[in-house]
Amino acid sequence: MTGETQRASSLFSITAIVVSMTFVAIGNGIMLAYVPYVLSRAAAPSWTPGAAVTAIAFGGLIGCVIAGPVIRRVGHARAFSCSLALVIIAAFLVALGVNPILWVLARGLYGVAGNSNFIIAQSWLNHAADNRWRGKAMSFFYMAYVLGLGVGAWLFGRMPADGNLAPLVTIFVTTIALLPIGLTKLPTPPPPARVNLDFAMAWRNSPVALIGVLAAGGLSMVVQGFTPIYAATNNVGQTDVALLMFVMQFGLIFVQYPLGTLSDRIDRRIVLIFTCLLIAGTAVAALFVSFGAFLVLMLVFALWAGAVESVYSIANAHANDRTDPEDFVPLASTLLVAWSTSATIVPLGVTALTPVFGPQTFIYAAMAVALLYAAFVAHRLRLRETVPPEAREGFEIRSAQVPNAGALVEGDKAPE
């Protein structure tokens, strides 16, 4: 096979992975809106909508641990099929009818599958992509997935919330997602590296990055997970809830890209402080802007979501700036587990406190996390020098909704 043919095959195969994960994202976007919206309006215990959010993150933590052994046992393609089967099973459990406990368990099952999907897809892309366009391929993957979440939320607004059409559509699009991977000719990459945790190394290299990923996990899960609950408890209609979640995903592009580009030019820690202040400011606006001014509220939430996602991408880039290449695998493992742990603990706290402080608790929580992190970064800014521009890696768009597992790869890259 010629080098040109190999290159074309890799490009086609990468497209297949991106298309598959985009269909997965559409189904996830539907369920991220459907489950909390229905639970908030059903005669279910008040803690169940928040518990469903927490279950996703806790399942993701389990997925971090089991994905590698499963891939090493059966390979990427079969593991990907199995993880999508778990997504289908979770949606089927939801389609059986409103059962709060069963739904929470189903969302936890989705969390296991979700992080497994990310590890499989990112490691496959990382192995197959040519060095000259690997960064662009990963950025395209992130953007396609996050916009797929938005499309899924938009589709939810155009189907009845009563009944089980939403989980049935999720089953349909997830089944479609199996086809491109099933037909791909992409060679199976080496097994992903074992999850090798080294929090001491991550802290030693960059306390700002480690705490930033912890902050980003909680912030992203709280903002993305509790927004539909908050809207539903304020008697916002299904179509408007779906539109709000759709618009929030565009903040990833219009907020994160300029902030990321700026962080390539000046100290990333300064940009992180500004980003945290932007999160706190938009959180205050979210408290006071009425749902009656819905267009203004959508703008506020789009800025808020975009700023939240930016913390993760900038902190991730800052971690790589200060880490030797031979430590990238343990760093990626550590940050992935840190993200999943925080994404579990912070929503759990919000769920516990919401009955006391009301449905706006998640806004207060996001504001508090952002301000505490900004204070920490400001403190660290006085203690350590700036990374020179020539030593920084180029910024890539990333989303805290798609935790980075791309470095968990052993062996050589694909032929170039």
mmCIF file with all atom_site columns, N, CA and C in Angstrom, residues 66-96:
data_model
loop_
_atom_site.group_PDB
_atom_site.id
_atom_site.type_symbol
_atom_site.label_atom_id
_atom_site.label_alt_id
_atom_site.label_comp_id
_atom_site.label_asym_id
_atom_site.label_entity_id
_atom_site.label_seq_id
_atom_site.pdbx_PDB_ins_code
_atom_site.Cartn_x
_atom_site.Cartn_y
_atom_site.Cartn_z
_atom_site.occupancy
_atom_site.B_iso_or_equiv
_atom_site.pdbx_formal_charge
_atom_site.auth_seq_id
_atom_site.auth_comp_id
_atom_site.auth_asym_id
_atom_site.auth_atom_id
_atom_site.pdbx_PDB_model_num
ATOM 1  N N  . ILE A 1 66 ? -11.885 1.056  34.311 1.00 0.00 ? 66 ILE A N  1
ATOM 2  C CA . ILE A 1 66 ? -12.109 -0.235 33.636 1.00 0.00 ? 66 ILE A CA 1
ATOM 3  C C  . ILE A 1 66 ? -11.869 -0.189 32.133 1.00 0.00 ? 66 ILE A C  1
ATOM 4  N N  . ALA A 1 67 ? -11.849 1.015  31.539 1.00 0.00 ? 67 ALA A N  1
ATOM 5  C CA . ALA A 1 67 ? -11.737 1.087  30.074 1.00 0.00 ? 67 ALA A CA 1
ATOM 6  C C  . ALA A 1 67 ? -10.448 0.459  29.576 1.00 0.00 ? 67 ALA A C  1
ATOM 7  N N  . GLY A 1 68 ? -9.322  0.796  30.215 1.00 0.00 ? 68 GLY A N  1
ATOM 8  C CA . GLY A 1 68 ? -8.041  0.264  29.758 1.00 0.00 ? 68 GLY A CA 1
ATOM 9  C C  . GLY A 1 68 ? -7.982  -1.253 29.772 1.00 0.00 ? 68 GLY A C  1
ATOM 10 N N  . PRO A 1 69 ? -8.314  -1.907 30.898 1.00 0.00 ? 69 PRO A N  1
ATOM 11 C CA . PRO A 1 69 ? -8.301  -3.381 30.907 1.00 0.00 ? 69 PRO A CA 1
ATOM 12 C C  . PRO A 1 69 ? -9.222  -4.004 29.859 1.00 0.00 ? 69 PRO A C  1
ATOM 13 N N  . VAL A 1 70 ? -10.396 -3.392 29.650 1.00 0.00 ? 70 VAL A N  1
ATOM 14 C CA . VAL A 1 70 ? -11.318 -3.939 28.654 1.00 0.00 ? 70 VAL A CA 1
ATOM 15 C C  . VAL A 1 70 ? -10.716 -3.825 27.259 1.00 0.00 ? 70 VAL A C  1
ATOM 16 N N  . ILE A 1 71 ? -10.118 -2.660 26.946 1.00 0.00 ? 71 ILE A N  1
ATOM 17 C CA . ILE A 1 71 ? -9.518  -2.476 25.622 1.00 0.00 ? 71 ILE A CA 1
ATOM 18 C C  . ILE A 1 71 ? -8.356  -3.445 25.426 1.00 0.00 ? 71 ILE A C  1
ATOM 19 N N  . ARG A 1 72 ? -7.523  -3.612 26.470 1.00 0.00 ? 72 ARG A N  1
ATOM 20 C CA . ARG A 1 72 ? -6.401  -4.538 26.351 1.00 0.00 ? 72 ARG A CA 1
ATOM 21 C C  . ARG A 1 72 ? -6.877  -5.974 26.138 1.00 0.00 ? 72 ARG A C  1
ATOM 22 N N  . ARG A 1 73 ? -8.055  -6.303 26.644 1.00 0.00 ? 73 ARG A N  1
ATOM 23 C CA . ARG A 1 73 ? -8.573  -7.666 26.527 1.00 0.00 ? 73 ARG A CA 1
ATOM 24 C C  . ARG A 1 73 ? -9.185  -7.932 25.155 1.00 0.00 ? 73 ARG A C  1
ATOM 25 N N  . VAL A 1 74 ? -9.965  -6.971 24.615 1.00 0.00 ? 74 VAL A N  1
ATOM 26 C CA . VAL A 1 74 ? -10.724 -7.252 23.392 1.00 0.00 ? 74 VAL A CA 1
ATOM 27 C C  . VAL A 1 74 ? -10.396 -6.312 22.235 1.00 0.00 ? 74 VAL A C  1
ATOM 28 N N  . GLY A 1 75 ? -9.620  -5.273 22.446 1.00 0.00 ? 75 GLY A N  1
ATOM 29 C CA . GLY A 1 75 ? -9.296  -4.337 21.373 1.00 0.00 ? 75 GLY A CA 1
ATOM 30 C C  . GLY A 1 75 ? -10.255 -3.168 21.307 1.00 0.00 ? 75 GLY A C  1
ATOM 31 N N  . HIS A 1 76 ? -9.857  -2.130 20.561 1.00 0.00 ? 76 HIS A N  1
ATOM 32 C CA . HIS A 1 76 ? -10.617 -0.890 20.508 1.00 0.00 ? 76 HIS A CA 1
ATOM 33 C C  . HIS A 1 76 ? -12.003 -1.061 19.883 1.00 0.00 ? 76 HIS A C  1
ATOM 34 N N  . ALA A 1 77 ? -12.072 -1.756 18.751 1.00 0.00 ? 77 ALA A N  1
ATOM 35 C CA . ALA A 1 77 ? -13.344 -1.842 18.017 1.00 0.00 ? 77 ALA A CA 1
ATOM 36 C C  . ALA A 1 77 ? -14.409 -2.564 18.839 1.00 0.00 ? 77 ALA A C  1
ATOM 37 N N  . ARG A 1 78 ? -14.041 -3.695 19.437 1.00 0.00 ? 78 ARG A N  1
ATOM 38 C CA . ARG A 1 78 ? -15.021 -4.437 20.229 1.00 0.00 ? 78 ARG A CA 1
ATOM 39 C C  . ARG A 1 78 ? -15.382 -3.677 21.509 1.00 0.00 ? 78 ARG A C  1
ATOM 40 N N  . ALA A 1 79 ? -14.383 -3.048 22.120 1.00 0.00 ? 79 ALA A N  1
ATOM 41 C CA . ALA A 1 79 ? -14.669 -2.268 23.329 1.00 0.00 ? 79 ALA A CA 1
ATOM 42 C C  . ALA A 1 79 ? -15.602 -1.105 23.022 1.00 0.00 ? 79 ALA A C  1
ATOM 43 N N  . PHE A 1 80 ? -15.415 -0.476 21.853 1.00 0.00 ? 80 PHE A N  1
ATOM 44 C CA . PHE A 1 80 ? -16.286 0.624  21.465 1.00 0.00 ? 80 PHE A CA 1
ATOM 45 C C  . PHE A 1 80 ? -17.724 0.122  21.283 1.00 0.00 ? 80 PHE A C  1
ATOM 46 N N  . SER A 1 81 ? -17.878 -1.027 20.644 1.00 0.00 ? 81 SER A N  1
ATOM 47 C CA . SER A 1 81 ? -19.214 -1.599 20.467 1.00 0.00 ? 81 SER A CA 1
ATOM 48 C C  . SER A 1 81 ? -19.855 -1.915 21.815 1.00 0.00 ? 81 SER A C  1
ATOM 49 N N  . CYS A 1 82 ? -19.063 -2.450 22.730 1.00 0.00 ? 82 CYS A N  1
ATOM 50 C CA . CYS A 1 82 ? -19.601 -2.777 24.059 1.00 0.00 ? 82 CYS A CA 1
ATOM 51 C C  . CYS A 1 82 ? -20.025 -1.516 24.803 1.00 0.00 ? 82 CYS A C  1
ATOM 52 N N  . SER A 1 83 ? -19.234 -0.450 24.706 1.00 0.00 ? 83 SER A N  1
ATOM 53 C CA . SER A 1 83 ? -19.578 0.785  25.419 1.00 0.00 ? 83 SER A CA 1
ATOM 54 C C  . SER A 1 83 ? -20.848 1.405  24.836 1.00 0.00 ? 83 SER A C  1
ATOM 55 N N  . LEU A 1 84 ? -21.018 1.323  23.520 1.00 0.00 ? 84 LEU A N  1
ATOM 56 C CA . LEU A 1 84 ? -22.263 1.828  22.931 1.00 0.00 ? 84 LEU A CA 1
ATOM 57 C C  . LEU A 1 84 ? -23.444 0.945  23.309 1.00 0.00 ? 84 LEU A C  1
ATOM 58 N N  . ALA A 1 85 ? -23.193 -0.349 23.498 1.00 0.00 ? 85 ALA A N  1
ATOM 59 C CA . ALA A 1 85 ? -24.265 -1.223 23.978 1.00 0.00 ? 85 ALA A CA 1
ATOM 60 C C  . ALA A 1 85 ? -24.734 -0.785 25.361 1.00 0.00 ? 85 ALA A C  1
ATOM 61 N N  . LEU A 1 86 ? -23.802 -0.351 26.209 1.00 0.00 ? 86 LEU A N  1
ATOM 62 C CA . LEU A 1 86 ? -24.173 0.158  27.533 1.00 0.00 ? 86 LEU A CA 1
ATOM 63 C C  . LEU A 1 86 ? -25.015 1.427  27.417 1.00 0.00 ? 86 LEU A C  1
ATOM 64 N N  . VAL A 1 87 ? -24.677 2.288  26.447 1.00 0.00 ? 87 VAL A N  1
ATOM 65 C CA . VAL A 1 87 ? -25.481 3.498  26.217 1.00 0.00 ? 87 VAL A CA 1
ATOM 66 C C  . VAL A 1 87 ? -26.909 3.108  25.835 1.00 0.00 ? 87 VAL A C  1
ATOM 67 N N  . ILE A 1 88 ? -27.036 2.127  24.955 1.00 0.00 ? 88 ILE A N  1
ATOM 68 C CA . ILE A 1 88 ? -28.358 1.670  24.514 1.00 0.00 ? 88 ILE A CA 1
ATOM 69 C C  . ILE A 1 88 ? -29.138 1.064  25.674 1.00 0.00 ? 88 ILE A C  1
ATOM 70 N N  . ILE A 1 89 ? -28.463 0.246  26.495 1.00 0.00 ? 89 ILE A N  1
ATOM 71 C CA . ILE A 1 89 ? -29.130 -0.349 27.654 1.00 0.00 ? 89 ILE A CA 1
ATOM 72 C C  . ILE A 1 89 ? -29.614 0.739  28.607 1.00 0.00 ? 89 ILE A C  1
ATOM 73 N N  . ALA A 1 90 ? -28.770 1.750  28.843 1.00 0.00 ? 90 ALA A N  1
ATOM 74 C CA . ALA A 1 90 ? -29.157 2.841  29.740 1.00 0.00 ? 90 ALA A CA 1
ATOM 75 C C  . ALA A 1 90 ? -30.379 3.579  29.209 1.00 0.00 ? 90 ALA A C  1
ATOM 76 N N  . ALA A 1 91 ? -30.404 3.848  27.901 1.00 0.00 ? 91 ALA A N  1
ATOM 77 C CA . ALA A 1 91 ? -31.552 4.530  27.308 1.00 0.00 ? 91 ALA A CA 1
ATOM 78 C C  . ALA A 1 91 ? -32.796 3.657  27.361 1.00 0.00 ? 91 ALA A C  1
ATOM 79 N N  . PHE A 1 92 ? -32.618 2.352  27.195 1.00 0.00 ? 92 PHE A N  1
ATOM 80 C CA . PHE A 1 92 ? -33.757 1.423  27.284 1.00 0.00 ? 92 PHE A CA 1
ATOM 81 C C  . PHE A 1 92 ? -34.374 1.452  28.687 1.00 0.00 ? 92 PHE A C  1
ATOM 82 N N  . LEU A 1 93 ? -33.530 1.489  29.719 1.00 0.00 ? 93 LEU A N  1
ATOM 83 C CA . LEU A 1 93 ? -34.032 1.550  31.091 1.00 0.00 ? 93 LEU A CA 1
ATOM 84 C C  . LEU A 1 93 ? -34.848 2.820  31.317 1.00 0.00 ? 93 LEU A C  1
ATOM 85 N N  . VAL A 1 94 ? -34.398 3.916  30.727 1.00 0.00 ? 94 VAL A N  1
ATOM 86 C CA . VAL A 1 94 ? -35.150 5.168  30.833 1.00 0.00 ? 94 VAL A CA 1
ATOM 87 C C  . VAL A 1 94 ? -36.465 5.063  30.065 1.00 0.00 ? 94 VAL A C  1
ATOM 88 N N  . ALA A 1 95 ? -36.443 4.380  28.918 1.00 0.00 ? 95 ALA A N  1
ATOM 89 C CA . ALA A 1 95 ? -37.638 4.266  28.083 1.00 0.00 ? 95 ALA A CA 1
ATOM 90 C C  . ALA A 1 95 ? -38.739 3.429  28.729 1.00 0.00 ? 95 ALA A C  1
ATOM 91 N N  . LEU A 1 96 ? -38.408 2.665  29.766 1.00 0.00 ? 96 LEU A N  1
ATOM 92 C CA . LEU A 1 96 ? -39.410 1.830  30.434 1.00 0.00 ? 96 LEU A CA 1
ATOM 93 C C  . LEU A 1 96 ? -40.445 2.652  31.178 1.00 0.00 ? 96 LEU A C  1
#
